[in-house]
Amino acid sequence: MEIRIERRKDLKDKPDQNQLEFGKYFTDHMFLMDWTTEKGWHDARIVPYGALPTDPATMVLHYAQETFEGLKAYRDPQGNVQLFRPEMNAQRMINSNRRLCMAELPVDMFVEAVEAIVKYDEEWIPTLPETSLYIRPFMYAAQPGVGVHPANHYIFCIILSPVGNYYPEGVNPVKIWVEDEYVRAVKGGTGFTKCGGNYAASIAAQVKAEEHGYTQVLWLDGVHRKYVEEVGTMNVMFKIDGKIITAPLEGSVLPGVTRDSIITLLKDFGYEVEERLLSIDELMDAAKNGKLEEAFGTGTAAVISPIGELCYKGEEVIINDFKTGELTQKLYDTLTGIQWGKVEDKFNWVHKVK
Ligand code: COI
């Protein structure tokens, strides 16, 4: 792929690595590429980070044809830059775009674009523990027009943000609100895709959870409001009686890259992992009977996030004395160890940026 480069003249000051938060600062440049029905993918370019053209009739503003991804770049102890399983993000974006009738970007072009922009702005990769460069590829319908149909023009963009922890709690346990009024997804819908619309529809429940003093929402299935699916920004796993249980991928749950990696690590550690329906009643009973040993979320932004409390219909249960569980900590250490190049990458997940 030929990439045209336009360098920014006034490079920005980099933020203090101790004060990064999540998604607040953006690097000097961004990657852009257009797709049209006539030309397919063309005009790949790295340009100064800045505003995108937005005709008021741009179709994404009206019908939300938009998908995105999230991955991170890390610096290993030797100073090399590495990505974590970027091909999985590329393939998931293809799956999302197929569902939303959007142009598909081949895996090799996606990965090449990510590598190019990360390499170009690599000085922005933070080095302090628990920091990384968050990579946000996204695509949207750029054709101006009012009418619901696939667009004839899409823009693929990648922006980069040096980040710290996603939650203000850091890697400490979070409190989760079990939502029994709003739903996130149903089979046949877009639950398995990473599209902005899924997140727009989740905000009302998120606001409600925060009003009650909770960090995130645990979604129940959209038909019965009974089976545990995922948490706002992460997949979720429960250790009950020594086994790990997580929701199956049957169309309404996001197929997380971290979820997949953690299942592999758990099996490698010798745990039995059940991808099956888990009702909220079974979960609450396990918590009350002392069988719910640990609970944690998995996601690129959230990494591994221990869950210390659940609240369902006004009933609160505390998990593992609101402490990070031993297994949760081991998973966090192993996963981030691989990502930061400090633990052997025996599954070949690391993708070196040359
Ligand atoms: C991610 O984990 O990368 C996400 O996209 C979750 C969230 C920030 C929307």
Coordinates of C-alpha atoms and ligand atoms in Angstrom, one line a residue:
M1 CA 0.0 0.0 0.0
E2 CA 1.4 3.4 -0.9
I3 CA 1.0 5.9 1.9
R4 CA 1.3 9.6 1.3
I5 CA 2.7 11.6 4.2
E6 CA 2.0 15.1 5.3
R7 CA 4.0 16.0 8.4
R8 CA 2.7 18.4 11.0
K9 CA 4.7 21.6 11.3
D10 CA 3.9 22.5 14.9
L11 CA 4.4 19.2 16.9
K12 CA 2.3 19.2 20.1
D13 CA 3.7 19.0 23.6
K14 CA 3.3 15.5 25.0
P15 CA 1.2 15.1 28.2
D16 CA 2.7 14.1 31.6
Q17 CA 2.6 10.2 31.7
N18 CA 1.4 10.3 35.3
Q19 CA -1.7 12.2 34.3
L20 CA -2.8 10.4 31.2
E21 CA -6.3 9.1 32.1
F22 CA -8.1 7.4 29.1
G23 CA -8.7 8.9 25.6
K24 CA -8.0 12.5 26.6
Y25 CA -4.9 13.2 24.5
F26 CA -4.2 12.5 20.8
T27 CA -1.0 12.3 18.9
D28 CA 0.3 14.5 16.1
H29 CA -1.0 12.6 13.2
M30 CA -3.7 10.3 11.9
F31 CA -4.2 7.8 9.1
L32 CA -6.9 8.3 6.5
M33 CA -8.0 6.3 3.5
D34 CA -11.1 6.5 1.3
W35 CA -13.2 3.9 -0.3
T36 CA -15.6 4.6 -3.2
T37 CA -17.7 2.3 -5.3
E38 CA -15.7 3.5 -8.4
K39 CA -12.2 3.2 -7.0
G40 CA -12.3 0.9 -4.0
W41 CA -9.7 1.7 -1.3
H42 CA -7.4 4.6 -2.3
D43 CA -5.5 7.6 -1.2
A44 CA -3.9 6.1 2.0
R45 CA -2.3 9.0 3.9
I46 CA -0.8 10.1 7.2
V47 CA -1.8 13.7 7.9
P48 CA -1.8 16.0 10.9
Y49 CA -4.4 15.1 13.5
G50 CA -7.4 17.4 12.9
A51 CA -11.0 17.9 11.9
L52 CA -12.6 15.6 9.3
P53 CA -14.9 17.0 6.6
T54 CA -18.5 16.9 7.7
D55 CA -21.2 18.0 5.3
P56 CA -24.3 18.2 7.4
A57 CA -25.9 15.5 5.2
T58 CA -23.0 13.1 5.8
M59 CA -24.8 9.8 6.1
V60 CA -23.2 8.6 9.3
L61 CA -24.6 11.6 11.1
H62 CA -28.1 10.4 10.3
Y63 CA -28.1 6.6 10.1
A64 CA -25.0 5.7 12.2
Q65 CA -23.2 3.6 9.7
E66 CA -20.0 3.5 11.8
T67 CA -17.8 0.8 13.1
F68 CA -14.6 0.9 15.2
E69 CA -11.9 -1.1 16.8
G70 CA -9.6 -0.8 19.8
L71 CA -6.1 -2.1 20.2
K72 CA -2.9 -0.9 21.8
A73 CA 0.8 -0.5 21.1
Y74 CA 3.3 -1.3 23.8
R75 CA 7.1 -0.7 24.2
D76 CA 9.0 -3.8 25.3
P77 CA 12.0 -3.5 27.7
Q78 CA 14.4 -3.2 24.7
G79 CA 12.5 -0.3 23.4
N80 CA 10.8 -2.1 20.5
V81 CA 7.2 -1.4 19.6
Q82 CA 4.7 -4.2 19.6
L83 CA 1.0 -4.8 19.0
F84 CA -1.2 -7.6 20.4
R85 CA -3.1 -9.8 17.9
P86 CA -4.0 -7.0 15.5
E87 CA -5.3 -9.5 12.9
M88 CA -8.1 -10.3 15.2
N89 CA -9.2 -6.6 15.3
A90 CA -9.0 -6.5 11.5
Q91 CA -11.1 -9.6 11.1
R92 CA -13.7 -8.3 13.7
M93 CA -14.0 -5.0 11.7
I94 CA -14.7 -7.0 8.6
N95 CA -17.4 -8.9 10.4
S96 CA -18.9 -5.7 11.8
N97 CA -18.8 -4.0 8.4
R98 CA -20.5 -6.9 6.7
R99 CA -23.4 -6.7 9.2
L100 CA -23.7 -2.9 8.6
C101 CA -23.3 -3.2 4.8
M102 CA -20.1 -1.2 4.8
A103 CA -16.9 -1.5 2.8
E104 CA -14.6 -4.2 4.0
L105 CA -10.9 -3.5 4.6
P106 CA -8.7 -6.6 4.0
V107 CA -6.8 -7.8 7.1
D108 CA -3.3 -7.1 5.7
M109 CA -4.2 -3.5 4.8
F110 CA -5.7 -2.9 8.2
V111 CA -2.5 -4.2 9.9
E112 CA -0.3 -2.2 7.6
A113 CA -2.2 1.0 8.2
V114 CA -2.0 0.5 12.0
E115 CA 1.8 -0.3 11.8
A116 CA 2.4 2.8 9.7
I117 CA 0.7 5.3 11.9
V118 CA 2.0 3.8 15.1
K119 CA 5.6 3.8 13.7
Y120 CA 5.1 7.4 12.5
D121 CA 4.0 8.7 15.9
E122 CA 5.9 6.1 18.0
E123 CA 7.5 8.8 20.3
W124 CA 4.0 9.1 21.8
I125 CA 4.0 5.5 23.2
P126 CA 4.2 6.0 26.9
T127 CA 6.7 4.0 29.0
L128 CA 5.4 4.1 32.6
P129 CA 3.8 0.9 34.0
E130 CA 0.1 0.5 33.1
T131 CA 0.3 2.9 30.2
S132 CA 0.2 2.3 26.5
L133 CA -0.8 3.9 23.2
Y134 CA -4.5 3.2 22.5
I135 CA -5.2 2.7 18.8
R136 CA -8.7 3.6 17.5
P137 CA -9.4 2.6 13.9
F138 CA -12.9 3.5 12.7
M139 CA -14.9 3.7 9.5
Y140 CA -17.9 5.7 8.6
A141 CA -20.3 6.5 5.8
A142 CA -19.0 9.7 4.3
Q143 CA -21.4 10.2 1.4
P144 CA -23.7 13.2 1.8
G145 CA -27.4 12.3 1.3
V146 CA -30.6 11.7 3.1
G147 CA -31.9 8.2 2.4
V148 CA -31.3 4.8 4.2
H149 CA -29.0 2.6 2.0
P150 CA -25.4 1.6 1.9
A151 CA -23.1 4.6 1.1
N152 CA -21.0 5.0 -2.0
H153 CA -18.1 6.5 0.1
Y154 CA -16.5 5.4 3.3
I155 CA -13.6 6.9 5.2
F156 CA -11.2 4.7 7.3
C157 CA -9.4 6.6 10.0
I158 CA -6.9 5.7 12.7
I159 CA -6.2 8.0 15.7
L160 CA -3.9 7.3 18.6
S161 CA -4.1 8.2 22.2
P162 CA -1.5 7.7 25.0
V163 CA -3.5 6.2 27.9
G164 CA -3.4 5.1 31.5
N165 CA -6.1 3.0 33.1
Y166 CA -9.6 3.0 31.7
Y167 CA -11.3 3.1 35.1
P168 CA -10.4 5.7 37.8
E169 CA -10.2 2.7 40.1
G170 CA -7.1 1.6 38.2
V171 CA -6.7 -2.2 38.5
N172 CA -8.7 -2.3 41.7
P173 CA -12.2 -3.8 41.9
V174 CA -15.2 -2.0 40.3
K175 CA -18.8 -2.0 41.4
I176 CA -21.2 -3.2 38.8
W177 CA -24.9 -2.5 38.3
V178 CA -27.0 -5.3 36.8
E179 CA -29.4 -3.7 34.4
D180 CA -32.9 -5.1 34.3
E181 CA -34.8 -2.4 32.4
Y182 CA -32.7 -1.4 29.3
V183 CA -31.2 -4.0 27.0
R184 CA -28.1 -3.9 24.8
A185 CA -28.6 -6.4 22.1
V186 CA -30.6 -9.3 20.7
K187 CA -29.7 -12.1 18.4
G188 CA -30.0 -11.0 14.8
G189 CA -29.1 -7.4 15.8
T190 CA -25.7 -5.8 16.0
G191 CA -24.5 -7.0 19.4
F192 CA -21.6 -9.0 18.0
T193 CA -20.3 -6.0 16.1
K194 CA -18.3 -3.1 17.3
C195 CA -20.5 -0.3 16.1
G196 CA -21.0 3.1 17.7
G197 CA -24.8 2.5 17.8
N198 CA -24.4 -0.3 20.4
Y199 CA -22.6 2.2 22.7
A200 CA -25.1 5.0 22.0
A201 CA -27.9 2.7 23.1
S202 CA -26.0 1.8 26.3
I203 CA -25.4 5.3 27.7
A204 CA -28.8 5.6 29.5
A205 CA -28.1 2.5 31.6
Q206 CA -24.5 3.7 32.2
V207 CA -25.8 7.1 33.5
K208 CA -28.3 5.2 35.7
A209 CA -25.6 3.0 37.1
E210 CA -23.4 6.0 37.9
E211 CA -26.3 7.8 39.6
H212 CA -26.5 4.8 41.9
G213 CA -22.7 4.9 42.6
Y214 CA -21.7 2.0 40.2
T215 CA -18.9 2.1 37.6
Q216 CA -20.4 0.0 34.8
V217 CA -23.5 -2.0 33.7
L218 CA -23.8 -5.7 33.5
W219 CA -26.2 -6.5 30.6
L220 CA -28.7 -9.3 30.7
D221 CA -30.0 -10.9 27.5
G222 CA -32.5 -8.8 25.6
V223 CA -35.2 -11.4 25.3
H224 CA -35.6 -12.9 28.8
R225 CA -33.6 -10.3 30.8
K226 CA -32.2 -13.4 32.6
Y227 CA -28.9 -14.5 31.2
V228 CA -25.7 -12.6 31.9
E229 CA -24.1 -11.2 28.7
E230 CA -21.4 -8.6 29.0
V231 CA -20.4 -5.4 30.9
G232 CA -20.5 -2.0 29.3
T233 CA -16.9 -1.9 27.9
M234 CA -15.8 -5.5 28.5
N235 CA -16.7 -9.2 28.4
V236 CA -17.2 -10.7 31.8
M237 CA -16.1 -14.0 33.5
F238 CA -17.1 -15.6 36.8
K239 CA -15.1 -18.2 38.8
I240 CA -17.8 -20.4 40.4
D241 CA -16.8 -23.4 42.4
G242 CA -13.4 -23.5 40.7
K243 CA -14.7 -23.3 37.1
I244 CA -14.7 -20.2 34.9
I245 CA -18.0 -19.3 33.2
T246 CA -18.5 -16.7 30.5
A247 CA -21.4 -16.0 28.0
P248 CA -21.2 -17.9 24.7
L249 CA -20.7 -16.0 21.4
E250 CA -24.2 -16.5 19.9
G251 CA -24.7 -13.1 18.2
S252 CA -25.5 -10.7 21.0
V253 CA -22.1 -10.6 22.7
L254 CA -18.9 -8.9 21.5
P255 CA -16.2 -11.4 20.5
G256 CA -13.4 -9.8 22.6
V257 CA -9.8 -10.2 21.6
T258 CA -8.9 -10.1 25.4
R259 CA -11.8 -12.6 26.1
D260 CA -10.3 -15.1 23.6
S261 CA -6.8 -14.6 25.0
I262 CA -7.9 -15.1 28.6
I263 CA -9.9 -18.3 27.7
T264 CA -6.7 -19.6 26.1
L265 CA -4.6 -18.6 29.2
L266 CA -7.1 -20.2 31.6
K267 CA -7.1 -23.5 29.8
D268 CA -3.3 -23.3 29.7
F269 CA -3.3 -22.8 33.5
G270 CA -5.5 -26.0 33.8
Y271 CA -8.9 -24.4 34.4
E272 CA -12.1 -25.6 33.0
V273 CA -13.9 -22.8 31.0
E274 CA -17.6 -23.0 30.3
E275 CA -18.9 -20.8 27.6
R276 CA -22.6 -21.1 28.5
L277 CA -25.7 -19.3 29.5
L278 CA -25.5 -18.2 33.1
S279 CA -28.7 -16.8 34.7
I280 CA -28.5 -13.9 37.0
D281 CA -30.3 -16.0 39.6
E282 CA -27.6 -18.7 39.4
L283 CA -25.0 -16.0 39.7
M284 CA -26.6 -14.2 42.7
D285 CA -27.2 -17.6 44.4
A286 CA -23.5 -18.5 43.9
A287 CA -22.5 -15.2 45.4
K288 CA -24.8 -15.7 48.5
N289 CA -23.6 -19.3 49.0
G290 CA -19.9 -18.3 48.9
K291 CA -19.4 -20.2 45.6
L292 CA -18.7 -17.1 43.5
E293 CA -15.0 -16.9 44.1
E294 CA -13.9 -14.2 41.7
A295 CA -15.4 -12.1 38.9
F296 CA -13.6 -9.9 36.3
G297 CA -14.1 -8.1 33.1
T298 CA -11.8 -8.5 30.0
G299 CA -11.3 -5.9 27.3
T300 CA -8.6 -3.9 25.5
A301 CA -9.3 -0.7 27.3
A302 CA -10.2 -2.3 30.6
V303 CA -7.5 -5.1 30.3
I304 CA -8.5 -7.3 33.3
S305 CA -10.7 -5.6 35.7
P306 CA -11.7 -7.2 39.0
I307 CA -15.4 -6.9 40.0
G308 CA -15.9 -6.4 43.7
E309 CA -19.7 -5.9 43.9
L310 CA -22.9 -6.6 42.0
C311 CA -26.2 -4.9 42.6
Y312 CA -29.3 -6.6 41.1
K313 CA -32.8 -5.3 41.8
G314 CA -31.6 -3.5 44.9
E315 CA -29.7 -6.5 46.3
E316 CA -26.0 -6.1 46.7
V317 CA -23.4 -8.9 46.9
I318 CA -19.7 -8.4 47.6
I319 CA -17.3 -10.7 45.8
N320 CA -14.0 -11.9 47.4
D321 CA -14.2 -9.3 50.2
F322 CA -14.0 -6.6 47.5
K323 CA -10.4 -7.6 46.8
T324 CA -8.6 -8.5 43.6
G325 CA -8.7 -12.4 43.3
E326 CA -5.6 -14.5 43.0
L327 CA -6.6 -15.8 39.6
T328 CA -7.6 -12.3 38.4
Q329 CA -4.2 -11.0 39.4
K330 CA -2.4 -13.9 37.7
L331 CA -4.3 -13.3 34.5
Y332 CA -3.6 -9.6 34.6
D333 CA 0.1 -10.2 35.2
T334 CA 0.5 -12.8 32.5
L335 CA -1.5 -10.9 29.8
T336 CA 0.2 -7.6 30.4
G337 CA 3.5 -9.4 30.8
I338 CA 3.1 -10.8 27.3
Q339 CA 1.9 -7.4 26.0
W340 CA 4.8 -5.5 27.5
G341 CA 7.3 -8.2 26.3
K342 CA 8.2 -9.4 29.8
V343 CA 6.6 -12.8 29.7
E344 CA 7.2 -15.5 27.1
D345 CA 4.8 -15.1 24.1
K346 CA 4.1 -18.8 23.8
F347 CA 0.9 -18.4 21.7
N348 CA 2.5 -16.1 19.2
W349 CA 0.2 -13.2 19.9
V350 CA 2.8 -10.4 19.8
H351 CA 3.2 -8.6 16.5
K352 CA 6.4 -6.6 16.3
V353 CA 6.3 -3.2 14.6
K354 CA 9.3 -2.9 12.4
Ligands
COI1 C1 -11.9 -1.3 23.9 O1 -11.8 -2.0 24.9 O2 -11.0 -1.1 23.1 C2 -13.2 -0.6 23.7 O3 -13.4 -0.2 22.6 C3 -14.1 -0.4 24.8 C4 -14.6 1.0 25.0 C5 -13.5 2.0 25.2 C6 -15.7 1.5 24.1

